[in-house]
């Protein structure tokens, strides 16, 4: 049976009358009668008992009605979900986030509002540095990423800038500079010439490269103390008095025993980039909805 024949049969079965069923279907009675006969002939089963004032289902007809209704309902659900998927209202989306990005209010707010607006999109969150998420984007494991690196180069990859926030200095609370200043005072990068710097991520990641550039702008190359894979381990090294680290200003909300923050002053104040990276060839409407949500939150 064709799908349209299921619709013809269900309409006649529910109406109990071919003429009324034809009116419901928006067609003439003779073609509908011919279709019902063709269905019965093809199945070699009598589905209706003809009566003077309509039709009545046989036992076989009642069984087909149960199955027919289910088939039509499943088809309608499939079409409905297909349309909603095309509109970006249903689907799957993997969002990667740089380790320091969630501390900026834009990121959790955008994700929260997207989930409220599109609750049927399955949202998966991942974490990774720039070099890690680029690999995930290229192999299509990740759909979009909040990144800290403005200089990402890969075929088909594009990056939308969202904002730049000042970077601040995180140092041990017992450090001489911390004791000589208050939380409202600023520190010049030139004062850190002899300090070992802790770097978040390897060369080629946003905060690492921005720290190098800022120190060189202040007239020196920073002493590389330790490399930390994530912000929490970097601050742990700071608390252990292993060095200092430059972090985005939004990280000041992250309190850790033994760590204090100071603003940076001078002509070479470092800025932390925040943007969204994704493949231009990704045609997912859910991705388009997510990008639009983030853009609205940025304004």
CSV table of C-alpha atoms in Angstrom, one decimal:
chain,number,residue,atom,x,y,z
A,1,UNK,CA,0.0,0.0,0.0
A,2,UNK,CA,1.1,3.5,-0.7
A,3,UNK,CA,1.0,6.2,2.0
A,4,UNK,CA,-1.9,8.0,0.3
A,5,UNK,CA,-3.9,4.7,0.3
A,6,UNK,CA,-3.5,4.5,4.1
A,7,UNK,CA,-4.9,8.0,4.3
A,8,UNK,CA,-7.9,7.0,2.1
A,9,UNK,CA,-8.6,3.9,4.0
A,10,UNK,CA,-8.3,5.6,7.5
A,11,UNK,CA,-10.6,8.4,6.4
A,12,UNK,CA,-13.3,5.9,5.2
A,13,UNK,CA,-12.9,3.8,8.3
A,14,UNK,CA,-13.3,6.7,10.6
A,15,UNK,CA,-16.2,8.3,8.8
A,16,UNK,CA,-18.0,5.0,8.1
A,17,UNK,CA,-19.2,6.6,4.9
A,18,UNK,CA,-17.4,7.0,1.5
A,19,UNK,CA,-19.1,10.2,0.5
A,20,UNK,CA,-18.3,11.9,3.9
A,21,UNK,CA,-14.7,10.6,3.7
A,22,UNK,CA,-14.4,12.0,0.1
A,23,UNK,CA,-15.5,15.4,1.4
A,24,UNK,CA,-12.9,15.2,4.2
A,25,UNK,CA,-10.2,14.3,1.8
A,26,UNK,CA,-11.2,17.0,-0.7
A,27,UNK,CA,-11.9,14.6,-3.6
A,28,UNK,CA,-14.8,13.1,-5.4
A,29,UNK,CA,-16.6,9.9,-4.2
A,30,UNK,CA,-16.1,7.7,-7.3
A,31,UNK,CA,-12.3,7.9,-7.3
A,32,UNK,CA,-12.2,7.2,-3.5
A,33,UNK,CA,-14.5,4.1,-4.0
A,34,UNK,CA,-12.1,3.0,-6.7
A,35,UNK,CA,-9.1,3.4,-4.4
A,36,UNK,CA,-10.8,1.4,-1.6
A,37,UNK,CA,-11.5,-1.4,-4.1
A,38,UNK,CA,-8.0,-1.3,-5.3
A,39,UNK,CA,-6.7,-1.6,-1.8
A,40,UNK,CA,-8.9,-4.6,-1.1
A,41,UNK,CA,-7.9,-6.2,-4.4
A,42,UNK,CA,-4.2,-5.7,-3.8
A,43,UNK,CA,-4.4,-7.2,-0.3
A,44,UNK,CA,-6.9,-9.8,-1.3
A,45,UNK,CA,-8.8,-9.0,1.8
A,46,UNK,CA,-12.3,-7.6,2.4
A,47,UNK,CA,-11.8,-4.5,4.6
A,48,UNK,CA,-15.4,-3.2,4.6
A,49,UNK,CA,-18.9,-4.6,4.7
A,50,UNK,CA,-21.1,-2.5,2.4
A,51,UNK,CA,-24.3,-1.3,4.1
A,52,UNK,CA,-27.2,0.7,2.8
A,53,UNK,CA,-26.1,3.8,4.6
A,54,UNK,CA,-22.3,3.5,4.7
A,55,UNK,CA,-19.7,0.9,5.4
A,56,UNK,CA,-18.5,-1.1,8.4
A,57,UNK,CA,-15.1,-2.5,9.1
A,58,UNK,CA,-14.4,-6.2,9.0
A,59,UNK,CA,-12.2,-7.8,11.6
A,60,UNK,CA,-9.3,-7.5,9.1
A,61,UNK,CA,-10.3,-3.9,8.5
A,62,UNK,CA,-10.2,-3.0,12.2
A,63,UNK,CA,-6.6,-4.5,12.4
A,64,UNK,CA,-5.5,-2.4,9.4
A,65,UNK,CA,-7.1,0.7,11.0
A,66,UNK,CA,-5.0,0.3,14.1
A,67,UNK,CA,-1.8,-0.2,12.1
A,68,UNK,CA,-2.8,2.5,9.6
A,69,UNK,CA,-3.3,5.2,12.3
A,70,UNK,CA,0.0,4.3,13.8
A,71,UNK,CA,1.8,4.5,10.4
A,72,UNK,CA,0.3,7.9,9.6
A,73,UNK,CA,1.1,9.2,13.1
A,74,UNK,CA,4.7,8.1,12.8
A,75,UNK,CA,5.0,9.6,9.3
A,76,UNK,CA,3.6,12.9,10.6
A,77,UNK,CA,6.0,12.9,13.5
A,78,UNK,CA,8.9,12.2,11.2
A,79,UNK,CA,7.8,15.1,8.9
A,80,UNK,CA,7.4,17.3,11.9
A,81,UNK,CA,10.8,16.5,13.3
A,82,UNK,CA,12.3,16.9,9.8
A,83,UNK,CA,10.9,20.4,9.5
A,84,UNK,CA,12.0,21.4,13.0
A,85,UNK,CA,15.5,20.0,12.4
A,86,UNK,CA,15.6,22.1,9.2
A,87,UNK,CA,14.7,25.2,11.3
A,88,UNK,CA,17.4,24.3,13.9
A,89,UNK,CA,14.9,23.5,16.6
A,90,UNK,CA,15.9,19.9,16.9
A,91,UNK,CA,19.3,18.3,16.4
A,92,UNK,CA,22.7,17.8,18.1
A,93,UNK,CA,25.4,20.5,18.8
A,94,UNK,CA,28.8,20.0,20.3
A,95,UNK,CA,30.2,23.2,21.8
A,96,UNK,CA,33.9,23.4,22.9
A,97,UNK,CA,35.0,26.0,25.4
A,98,UNK,CA,38.5,27.3,26.1
A,99,UNK,CA,39.3,26.6,29.8
A,100,UNK,CA,39.2,30.3,30.7
A,101,UNK,CA,36.1,31.2,28.6
A,102,UNK,CA,33.3,30.0,31.0
A,103,UNK,CA,34.3,32.7,33.5
A,104,UNK,CA,33.2,35.5,31.2
A,105,UNK,CA,29.5,36.0,31.7
A,106,UNK,CA,28.8,36.0,27.9
A,107,UNK,CA,29.6,32.3,27.6
A,108,UNK,CA,27.3,30.7,30.2
A,109,UNK,CA,24.6,33.3,29.5
A,110,UNK,CA,24.6,32.4,25.7
A,111,UNK,CA,24.5,28.7,26.4
A,112,UNK,CA,21.7,29.1,29.0
A,113,UNK,CA,19.5,31.2,26.7
A,114,UNK,CA,20.1,28.8,23.7
A,115,UNK,CA,19.0,25.9,25.8
A,116,UNK,CA,15.9,27.7,26.9
A,117,UNK,CA,15.0,28.7,23.3
A,118,UNK,CA,15.8,25.3,21.8
A,119,UNK,CA,15.3,22.7,24.4
A,120,UNK,CA,15.1,19.9,21.9
A,121,UNK,CA,18.6,20.5,20.6
A,122,UNK,CA,20.9,18.1,22.4
A,123,UNK,CA,23.8,20.3,23.5
A,124,UNK,CA,27.1,18.7,24.4
A,125,UNK,CA,29.9,20.7,26.0
A,126,UNK,CA,33.6,20.0,25.7
A,127,UNK,CA,36.7,21.8,26.9
A,128,UNK,CA,39.9,22.4,25.0
A,129,UNK,CA,42.7,24.7,24.1
A,130,UNK,CA,42.9,26.2,20.7
A,131,UNK,CA,45.1,23.5,19.1
A,132,UNK,CA,42.8,20.8,20.6
A,133,UNK,CA,39.5,22.3,19.4
A,134,UNK,CA,40.9,22.9,15.8
A,135,UNK,CA,41.5,19.2,15.5
A,136,UNK,CA,37.9,18.5,16.8
A,137,UNK,CA,36.4,21.0,14.4
A,138,UNK,CA,38.3,19.6,11.4
A,139,UNK,CA,37.2,16.0,12.1
A,140,UNK,CA,33.7,17.3,12.8
A,141,UNK,CA,33.6,16.0,16.4
A,142,UNK,CA,33.0,19.6,17.5
A,143,UNK,CA,30.5,22.0,15.8
A,144,UNK,CA,31.6,25.4,17.3
A,145,UNK,CA,34.2,26.5,19.9
A,146,UNK,CA,34.7,29.5,22.1
A,147,UNK,CA,38.4,30.2,21.6
A,148,UNK,CA,41.0,32.5,23.1
A,149,UNK,CA,43.2,32.6,19.9
A,150,UNK,CA,42.4,35.1,17.2
A,151,UNK,CA,45.0,33.7,14.9
A,152,UNK,CA,43.7,30.2,14.0
A,153,UNK,CA,44.5,29.0,10.5
A,154,UNK,CA,43.0,25.8,9.0
A,155,UNK,CA,41.1,25.1,5.8
A,156,UNK,CA,37.4,25.9,5.9
A,157,UNK,CA,37.8,27.3,9.4
A,158,UNK,CA,36.5,30.8,10.3
A,159,UNK,CA,36.6,32.7,13.6
A,160,UNK,CA,34.1,35.4,14.6
A,161,UNK,CA,35.5,37.9,17.2
A,162,UNK,CA,33.3,38.5,20.2
A,163,UNK,CA,35.3,40.7,22.5
A,164,UNK,CA,38.7,41.5,24.0
A,165,UNK,CA,39.0,41.7,27.8
A,166,UNK,CA,42.0,43.0,29.8
A,167,UNK,CA,44.3,40.5,31.3
A,168,UNK,CA,45.3,40.7,34.9
A,169,UNK,CA,48.2,39.4,36.9
A,170,UNK,CA,47.7,36.5,39.2
A,171,UNK,CA,50.4,36.1,41.8
A,172,UNK,CA,51.0,34.5,45.2
A,173,UNK,CA,49.5,36.4,48.1
A,174,UNK,CA,52.9,36.3,49.8
A,175,UNK,CA,54.7,37.7,46.8
A,176,UNK,CA,56.6,41.0,47.4
A,177,UNK,CA,54.5,42.8,44.7
A,178,UNK,CA,51.3,41.6,46.3
A,179,UNK,CA,52.3,42.8,49.7
A,180,UNK,CA,53.4,46.2,48.3
A,181,UNK,CA,50.1,46.8,46.5
A,182,UNK,CA,46.4,46.7,47.1
A,183,UNK,CA,43.7,45.1,45.0
A,184,UNK,CA,42.8,48.5,43.6
A,185,UNK,CA,46.4,49.2,42.5
A,186,UNK,CA,48.0,48.2,39.2
A,187,UNK,CA,51.3,46.6,38.3
A,188,UNK,CA,53.5,47.5,35.3
A,189,UNK,CA,54.7,44.6,33.2
A,190,UNK,CA,58.3,46.0,33.5
A,191,UNK,CA,58.2,45.1,37.2
A,192,UNK,CA,57.9,41.4,36.2
A,193,UNK,CA,61.1,41.2,34.1
A,194,UNK,CA,62.8,38.8,36.5
A,195,UNK,CA,59.7,36.7,37.4
A,196,UNK,CA,59.1,33.2,36.1
A,197,UNK,CA,55.9,33.1,34.1
A,198,UNK,CA,53.5,30.2,34.1
A,199,UNK,CA,51.9,29.7,30.7
A,200,UNK,CA,48.5,28.2,30.1
A,201,UNK,CA,48.9,25.9,27.1
A,202,UNK,CA,51.7,25.5,24.6
A,203,UNK,CA,52.9,28.1,22.0
A,204,UNK,CA,50.1,28.7,19.5
A,205,UNK,CA,47.4,29.0,22.1
A,206,UNK,CA,45.9,32.4,22.7
A,207,UNK,CA,46.9,33.3,26.3
A,208,UNK,CA,50.4,31.9,25.8
A,209,UNK,CA,51.1,34.0,22.8
A,210,UNK,CA,49.5,37.1,24.2
A,211,UNK,CA,51.7,36.9,27.3
A,212,UNK,CA,54.8,36.6,25.2
A,213,UNK,CA,53.7,39.6,23.0
A,214,UNK,CA,52.9,41.8,26.1
A,215,UNK,CA,56.2,41.1,27.8
A,216,UNK,CA,58.2,41.8,24.6
A,217,UNK,CA,56.2,45.0,24.2
A,218,UNK,CA,57.4,45.9,27.7
A,219,UNK,CA,61.0,45.3,26.6
A,220,UNK,CA,61.9,41.8,27.6
A,221,UNK,CA,61.2,38.1,26.9
A,222,UNK,CA,59.5,36.5,29.8
A,223,UNK,CA,61.2,33.8,31.8
A,224,UNK,CA,59.3,30.6,31.2
A,225,UNK,CA,58.8,28.8,34.5
A,226,UNK,CA,56.1,26.1,34.0
A,227,UNK,CA,53.5,25.2,31.4
A,228,UNK,CA,50.1,24.4,32.8
A,229,UNK,CA,47.4,22.5,30.8
A,230,UNK,CA,44.5,24.3,32.5
A,231,UNK,CA,43.7,27.5,34.5
A,232,UNK,CA,43.2,25.6,37.8
A,233,UNK,CA,46.6,24.0,37.6
A,234,UNK,CA,48.2,27.3,36.6
A,235,UNK,CA,46.7,29.1,39.7
A,236,UNK,CA,47.8,26.1,41.8
A,237,UNK,CA,51.4,26.7,40.7
A,238,UNK,CA,50.9,30.4,41.5
A,239,UNK,CA,49.7,29.6,45.0
A,240,UNK,CA,52.8,27.4,45.4
A,241,UNK,CA,54.9,30.4,44.6
A,242,UNK,CA,56.2,28.8,41.4
A,243,UNK,CA,55.6,31.9,39.3
A,244,UNK,CA,53.1,34.5,38.1
A,245,UNK,CA,50.5,34.2,35.3
A,246,UNK,CA,48.5,36.6,33.1
A,247,UNK,CA,44.8,35.6,33.0
A,248,UNK,CA,41.7,37.2,31.5
A,249,UNK,CA,40.1,39.8,33.9
A,250,UNK,CA,36.9,37.6,34.3
A,251,UNK,CA,39.1,35.1,36.1
A,252,UNK,CA,39.2,37.5,39.1
A,253,UNK,CA,35.9,35.8,40.1
A,254,UNK,CA,37.8,32.5,40.6
A,255,UNK,CA,39.0,32.6,44.2
A,256,UNK,CA,41.9,30.4,45.3
A,257,UNK,CA,43.6,30.4,48.6
A,258,UNK,CA,47.1,32.0,48.3
A,259,UNK,CA,46.3,33.8,45.0
A,260,UNK,CA,45.6,37.5,44.5
A,261,UNK,CA,45.0,39.5,41.3
A,262,UNK,CA,46.4,42.8,40.2
A,263,UNK,CA,45.5,44.9,37.2
A,264,UNK,CA,48.2,45.6,34.7
A,265,UNK,CA,49.2,49.2,33.8
A,266,UNK,CA,51.3,50.8,31.1
A,267,UNK,CA,51.2,51.1,27.3
A,268,UNK,CA,51.4,47.4,26.7
A,269,UNK,CA,48.4,46.1,28.5
A,270,UNK,CA,47.6,42.5,27.3
A,271,UNK,CA,44.1,41.7,26.1
A,272,UNK,CA,42.5,38.3,26.0
A,273,UNK,CA,40.6,37.5,22.8
A,274,UNK,CA,37.3,35.7,22.9
A,275,UNK,CA,35.7,34.4,19.7
A,276,UNK,CA,33.8,31.6,18.1
A,277,UNK,CA,35.4,29.2,15.6
A,278,UNK,CA,33.5,26.8,13.3
A,279,UNK,CA,33.7,25.3,9.8
A,280,UNK,CA,32.2,27.4,7.1
A,281,UNK,CA,31.0,24.2,5.4
A,282,UNK,CA,28.9,23.2,8.4
A,283,UNK,CA,25.3,23.7,7.2
A,284,UNK,CA,23.7,22.8,10.5
A,285,UNK,CA,20.7,25.1,11.2
A,286,UNK,CA,21.2,24.4,14.9
A,287,UNK,CA,24.7,25.9,14.6
A,288,UNK,CA,23.3,28.9,12.9
A,289,UNK,CA,20.8,29.4,15.7
A,290,UNK,CA,23.6,29.1,18.2
A,291,UNK,CA,25.7,31.6,16.5
A,292,UNK,CA,22.8,34.0,16.3
A,293,UNK,CA,22.1,33.6,20.0
A,294,UNK,CA,25.7,34.4,20.9
A,295,UNK,CA,25.8,37.4,18.7
A,296,UNK,CA,22.6,38.7,20.4
A,297,UNK,CA,24.2,38.2,23.8
A,298,UNK,CA,27.3,40.1,22.8
A,299,UNK,CA,25.4,43.3,22.1
